[in-house]
Amino acid sequence: MPGDANHAENPEKTTFKRVMLKISGEALMGDQGFGLHPPTVERIAREVQTVQAMGVEVCMVIGGGNIFRGLQGSAQGMERTTADYMGMLATVMNALAMQGALESLGIHSRVISAIPMDQVCEPYIRRRAVRHLEKKRVCIFAAGTGNPYFTTDTAATLRANEMRCEAIFKGTKVDGVYDKDPAKHDDAVRYDDITYDEVLQKHLGVMDASAIALARDNDLPIIVFSLDEPGGFRGILAGEGTYTRVHT
């Protein structure tokens, strides 16, 4: 099979066998202020390729903020439920773009939507998704949870639990969790380790409160790292690099 060529005969050692990669829609914009930047999408796809070559099964959830964000729509007077559904459709567009980039690298993938749209992607069926992962296909979960009022952070945590992932990797623009915004404060301090409860109490903005609580209740660690660092995703799985681990 074409996808088999992606797996090294002697893969690097990693403590994780199945992980969830959560990235924002804004991560696909590159230096643009809106939409998709194809070279950036391809770069992230190559990051996933290097991790899959280690023998790790990869799930993905991508936000839709580069196209439409439900909260911003509702803040401008749009009815919240309608705005959230529009945001969910934006995540499907991003998932299809990532699928195209992955498959151009010879990586088999499936876009799996919480909102049925059979002509462009698969509906979410847990057992089928697990089987895709077992066959070394990248599963890109789209359309959030299929319900308004839930963020893609919560969707990523939900799917990670359902797929029995061993960790959520939250790709951001900074190399971990800081006590304040490092882009605005030179004295910002990065945490190597922090608990779920501390994240909630200190309002650190790693993920929304529902996602953090869901991860805590199921003892699912969250690894926060910089997606802008080339090779960072693979490096952390290999036991290298800089990141923050959120855990019990």
CSV table of C-alpha atoms in Angstrom, one decimal:
chain,number,residue,atom,x,y,z
A,1,MET,CA,0.0,0.0,0.0
A,2,PRO,CA,1.3,3.5,-0.8
A,3,GLY,CA,0.9,4.6,2.9
A,4,ASP,CA,3.2,1.9,4.1
A,5,ALA,CA,6.2,3.7,2.7
A,6,ASN,CA,5.7,6.4,5.3
A,7,HIS,CA,6.6,4.0,8.1
A,8,ALA,CA,10.3,3.6,9.0
A,9,GLU,CA,11.6,0.0,9.5
A,10,ASN,CA,13.2,1.1,12.7
A,11,PRO,CA,10.9,3.9,14.0
A,12,GLU,CA,12.1,6.2,16.8
A,13,LYS,CA,11.0,5.2,20.3
A,14,THR,CA,8.1,7.1,21.7
A,15,THR,CA,5.9,6.6,24.8
A,16,PHE,CA,2.8,7.4,22.8
A,17,LYS,CA,1.0,5.1,20.4
A,18,ARG,CA,-2.1,7.2,19.6
A,19,VAL,CA,-2.4,11.0,20.0
A,20,MET,CA,-4.7,13.8,19.2
A,21,LEU,CA,-3.3,16.9,17.5
A,22,LYS,CA,-5.4,20.0,18.1
A,23,ILE,CA,-4.6,23.1,16.1
A,24,SER,CA,-6.5,26.4,15.6
A,25,GLY,CA,-7.8,27.4,12.2
A,26,GLU,CA,-5.6,30.5,12.5
A,27,ALA,CA,-2.6,28.2,12.4
A,28,LEU,CA,-3.4,27.5,8.7
A,29,MET,CA,-3.4,31.2,7.8
A,30,GLY,CA,0.4,31.6,7.8
A,31,ASP,CA,1.1,35.3,7.6
A,32,GLN,CA,-2.2,36.1,6.0
A,33,GLY,CA,-5.0,37.7,7.9
A,34,PHE,CA,-7.7,35.3,6.7
A,35,GLY,CA,-8.2,32.0,4.9
A,36,LEU,CA,-5.8,29.2,4.0
A,37,HIS,CA,-2.1,29.5,3.2
A,38,PRO,CA,-1.3,26.3,1.2
A,39,PRO,CA,2.5,26.3,2.1
A,40,THR,CA,1.6,26.4,5.8
A,41,VAL,CA,-1.0,23.6,5.5
A,42,GLU,CA,1.7,21.5,3.7
A,43,ARG,CA,4.2,22.3,6.4
A,44,ILE,CA,1.9,21.1,9.1
A,45,ALA,CA,1.0,18.0,7.0
A,46,ARG,CA,4.8,17.2,6.9
A,47,GLU,CA,4.9,17.5,10.7
A,48,VAL,CA,2.2,14.9,10.9
A,49,GLN,CA,4.0,12.7,8.4
A,50,THR,CA,7.2,12.6,10.5
A,51,VAL,CA,5.1,11.6,13.5
A,52,GLN,CA,3.3,8.9,11.6
A,53,ALA,CA,6.7,7.6,10.5
A,54,MET,CA,7.4,6.9,14.2
A,55,GLY,CA,4.5,4.4,14.2
A,56,VAL,CA,2.2,6.8,16.1
A,57,GLU,CA,-1.5,6.8,15.2
A,58,VAL,CA,-2.7,10.4,14.7
A,59,CYS,CA,-6.1,12.1,15.2
A,60,MET,CA,-6.6,15.7,14.3
A,61,VAL,CA,-9.1,18.5,15.1
A,62,ILE,CA,-8.7,21.8,13.4
A,63,GLY,CA,-10.6,25.0,14.4
A,64,GLY,CA,-12.4,27.2,11.9
A,65,GLY,CA,-11.3,30.7,13.1
A,66,ASN,CA,-9.4,31.5,9.9
A,67,ILE,CA,-12.8,31.3,8.1
A,68,PHE,CA,-15.5,32.0,10.6
A,69,ARG,CA,-15.7,32.0,14.4
A,70,GLY,CA,-19.1,31.5,15.9
A,71,LEU,CA,-18.6,33.7,19.0
A,72,GLN,CA,-17.5,36.6,16.9
A,73,GLY,CA,-20.5,36.2,14.6
A,74,SER,CA,-22.9,36.1,17.6
A,75,ALA,CA,-21.1,39.2,19.1
A,76,GLN,CA,-22.0,41.1,15.9
A,77,GLY,CA,-25.7,40.3,16.3
A,78,MET,CA,-26.0,36.9,14.6
A,79,GLU,CA,-28.0,34.3,16.4
A,80,ARG,CA,-25.6,32.1,18.4
A,81,THR,CA,-26.8,28.7,17.2
A,82,THR,CA,-26.6,29.8,13.5
A,83,ALA,CA,-23.1,31.3,14.0
A,84,ASP,CA,-21.8,28.2,15.7
A,85,TYR,CA,-23.1,26.0,12.8
A,86,MET,CA,-21.3,28.2,10.4
A,87,GLY,CA,-18.1,27.8,12.4
A,88,MET,CA,-18.6,24.0,12.3
A,89,LEU,CA,-18.8,24.1,8.5
A,90,ALA,CA,-15.6,26.2,8.4
A,91,THR,CA,-13.8,23.3,10.3
A,92,VAL,CA,-14.9,20.9,7.6
A,93,MET,CA,-13.3,23.2,4.9
A,94,ASN,CA,-10.0,23.2,6.9
A,95,ALA,CA,-10.2,19.4,7.4
A,96,LEU,CA,-10.6,18.9,3.7
A,97,ALA,CA,-7.6,21.2,3.0
A,98,MET,CA,-5.5,19.2,5.5
A,99,GLN,CA,-6.6,15.9,4.0
A,100,GLY,CA,-5.5,17.1,0.5
A,101,ALA,CA,-2.1,18.1,1.9
A,102,LEU,CA,-1.6,14.8,3.7
A,103,GLU,CA,-2.6,12.7,0.7
A,104,SER,CA,-0.3,14.6,-1.6
A,105,LEU,CA,2.4,13.2,0.7
A,106,GLY,CA,1.1,9.7,0.3
A,107,ILE,CA,-0.6,9.6,3.7
A,108,HIS,CA,-4.0,8.0,3.8
A,109,SER,CA,-6.5,10.0,5.8
A,110,ARG,CA,-10.2,10.4,6.5
A,111,VAL,CA,-12.3,13.5,7.2
A,112,ILE,CA,-14.9,12.4,9.7
A,113,SER,CA,-17.7,14.9,10.3
A,114,ALA,CA,-20.1,15.2,13.3
A,115,ILE,CA,-22.6,16.7,10.8
A,116,PRO,CA,-23.4,14.2,8.1
A,117,MET,CA,-22.4,15.4,4.6
A,118,ASP,CA,-21.8,12.1,2.8
A,119,GLN,CA,-20.6,13.6,-0.5
A,120,VAL,CA,-17.5,15.1,1.0
A,121,CYS,CA,-16.6,13.2,4.2
A,122,GLU,CA,-17.6,10.3,6.4
A,123,PRO,CA,-20.1,10.6,9.3
A,124,TYR,CA,-18.8,10.0,12.7
A,125,ILE,CA,-19.0,6.3,13.7
A,126,ARG,CA,-16.7,5.5,16.6
A,127,ARG,CA,-15.8,2.0,15.7
A,128,ARG,CA,-15.1,2.9,12.1
A,129,ALA,CA,-12.8,5.7,13.1
A,130,VAL,CA,-10.9,3.4,15.4
A,131,ARG,CA,-10.5,1.0,12.6
A,132,HIS,CA,-9.1,3.7,10.4
A,133,LEU,CA,-6.5,4.5,13.0
A,134,GLU,CA,-5.6,0.8,13.3
A,135,LYS,CA,-5.0,0.9,9.6
A,136,LYS,CA,-2.6,3.8,10.1
A,137,ARG,CA,-4.9,6.4,8.5
A,138,VAL,CA,-4.9,9.9,9.9
A,139,CYS,CA,-8.4,10.7,11.2
A,140,ILE,CA,-9.4,14.4,10.9
A,141,PHE,CA,-12.5,15.1,13.0
A,142,ALA,CA,-14.5,18.0,11.7
A,143,ALA,CA,-17.7,19.9,12.6
A,144,GLY,CA,-16.9,20.0,16.3
A,145,THR,CA,-19.3,17.9,18.4
A,146,GLY,CA,-22.1,18.6,16.0
A,147,ASN,CA,-23.7,20.8,18.6
A,148,PRO,CA,-23.7,24.6,19.1
A,149,TYR,CA,-22.2,26.1,22.3
A,150,PHE,CA,-19.2,23.7,22.2
A,151,THR,CA,-15.7,24.7,21.1
A,152,THR,CA,-13.3,22.7,19.0
A,153,ASP,CA,-11.2,22.3,22.1
A,154,THR,CA,-14.1,20.4,23.7
A,155,ALA,CA,-14.6,18.4,20.5
A,156,ALA,CA,-10.9,17.5,20.4
A,157,THR,CA,-11.0,16.3,24.1
A,158,LEU,CA,-14.2,14.4,23.5
A,159,ARG,CA,-12.8,12.6,20.4
A,160,ALA,CA,-9.5,12.0,22.1
A,161,ASN,CA,-11.3,10.2,24.9
A,162,GLU,CA,-13.5,8.2,22.5
A,163,MET,CA,-10.5,7.2,20.4
A,164,ARG,CA,-8.5,6.3,23.6
A,165,CYS,CA,-5.7,8.7,22.7
A,166,GLU,CA,-2.9,8.8,25.2
A,167,ALA,CA,-2.5,12.6,25.1
A,168,ILE,CA,-3.8,15.8,23.4
A,169,PHE,CA,-1.1,17.8,21.6
A,170,LYS,CA,-2.2,21.4,21.5
A,171,GLY,CA,-0.2,23.2,18.8
A,172,THR,CA,0.1,27.0,19.5
A,173,LYS,CA,2.3,29.9,18.6
A,174,VAL,CA,4.3,29.7,21.9
A,175,ASP,CA,6.3,26.8,23.3
A,176,GLY,CA,4.1,26.1,26.3
A,177,VAL,CA,1.8,27.6,29.0
A,178,TYR,CA,2.9,30.9,30.5
A,179,ASP,CA,1.6,32.8,33.5
A,180,LYS,CA,0.9,35.7,31.1
A,181,ASP,CA,1.1,36.5,27.5
A,182,PRO,CA,4.8,36.2,26.5
A,183,ALA,CA,4.3,38.4,23.4
A,184,LYS,CA,3.3,41.3,25.7
A,185,HIS,CA,5.3,40.6,28.8
A,186,ASP,CA,9.1,40.1,28.9
A,187,ASP,CA,8.9,38.7,32.4
A,188,ALA,CA,6.3,35.9,31.5
A,189,VAL,CA,7.2,32.6,33.1
A,190,ARG,CA,6.7,29.3,31.4
A,191,TYR,CA,5.4,26.2,33.2
A,192,ASP,CA,7.1,22.8,32.6
A,193,ASP,CA,4.2,21.1,34.4
A,194,ILE,CA,0.9,22.3,35.6
A,195,THR,CA,-2.3,20.7,36.9
A,196,TYR,CA,-5.7,21.0,35.3
A,197,ASP,CA,-7.0,22.7,38.4
A,198,GLU,CA,-4.3,25.3,38.3
A,199,VAL,CA,-5.1,26.1,34.7
A,200,LEU,CA,-8.7,26.6,35.6
A,201,GLN,CA,-8.0,28.6,38.8
A,202,LYS,CA,-5.5,30.9,37.1
A,203,HIS,CA,-7.5,31.3,33.9
A,204,LEU,CA,-4.5,30.4,31.8
A,205,GLY,CA,-6.5,29.9,28.6
A,206,VAL,CA,-4.9,26.6,27.5
A,207,MET,CA,-8.3,25.4,26.5
A,208,ASP,CA,-11.8,26.3,27.5
A,209,ALA,CA,-13.0,25.2,30.9
A,210,SER,CA,-15.3,22.4,29.5
A,211,ALA,CA,-12.3,20.8,27.7
A,212,ILE,CA,-10.0,21.1,30.7
A,213,ALA,CA,-12.6,19.5,32.9
A,214,LEU,CA,-13.3,16.7,30.5
A,215,ALA,CA,-9.5,16.0,30.2
A,216,ARG,CA,-9.1,16.1,34.0
A,217,ASP,CA,-12.1,13.7,34.6
A,218,ASN,CA,-10.5,11.2,32.2
A,219,ASP,CA,-6.9,11.7,33.2
A,220,LEU,CA,-6.0,12.7,29.7
A,221,PRO,CA,-2.7,14.8,29.6
A,222,ILE,CA,-2.5,17.9,27.4
A,223,ILE,CA,0.9,18.8,25.8
A,224,VAL,CA,1.1,22.4,24.8
A,225,PHE,CA,3.9,23.2,22.3
A,226,SER,CA,4.9,25.5,19.5
A,227,LEU,CA,3.6,24.4,16.1
A,228,ASP,CA,5.8,27.1,14.5
A,229,GLU,CA,9.0,25.2,15.6
A,230,PRO,CA,10.0,22.9,12.7
A,231,GLY,CA,10.1,19.3,13.9
A,232,GLY,CA,8.6,20.2,17.3
A,233,PHE,CA,5.7,17.7,17.2
A,234,ARG,CA,8.1,14.8,16.3
A,235,GLY,CA,10.7,16.0,18.8
A,236,ILE,CA,8.3,16.0,21.8
A,237,LEU,CA,7.1,12.5,20.9
A,238,ALA,CA,10.8,11.5,20.8
A,239,GLY,CA,11.3,13.0,24.3
A,240,GLU,CA,12.9,16.2,23.2
A,241,GLY,CA,11.9,19.9,22.8
A,242,THR,CA,10.2,22.5,25.0
A,243,TYR,CA,6.6,22.1,26.1
A,244,THR,CA,4.2,22.3,29.0
A,245,ARG,CA,2.4,19.2,30.3
A,246,VAL,CA,-1.0,19.7,31.8
A,247,HIS,CA,-2.0,16.7,34.0
A,248,THR,CA,-3.4,15.7,37.4
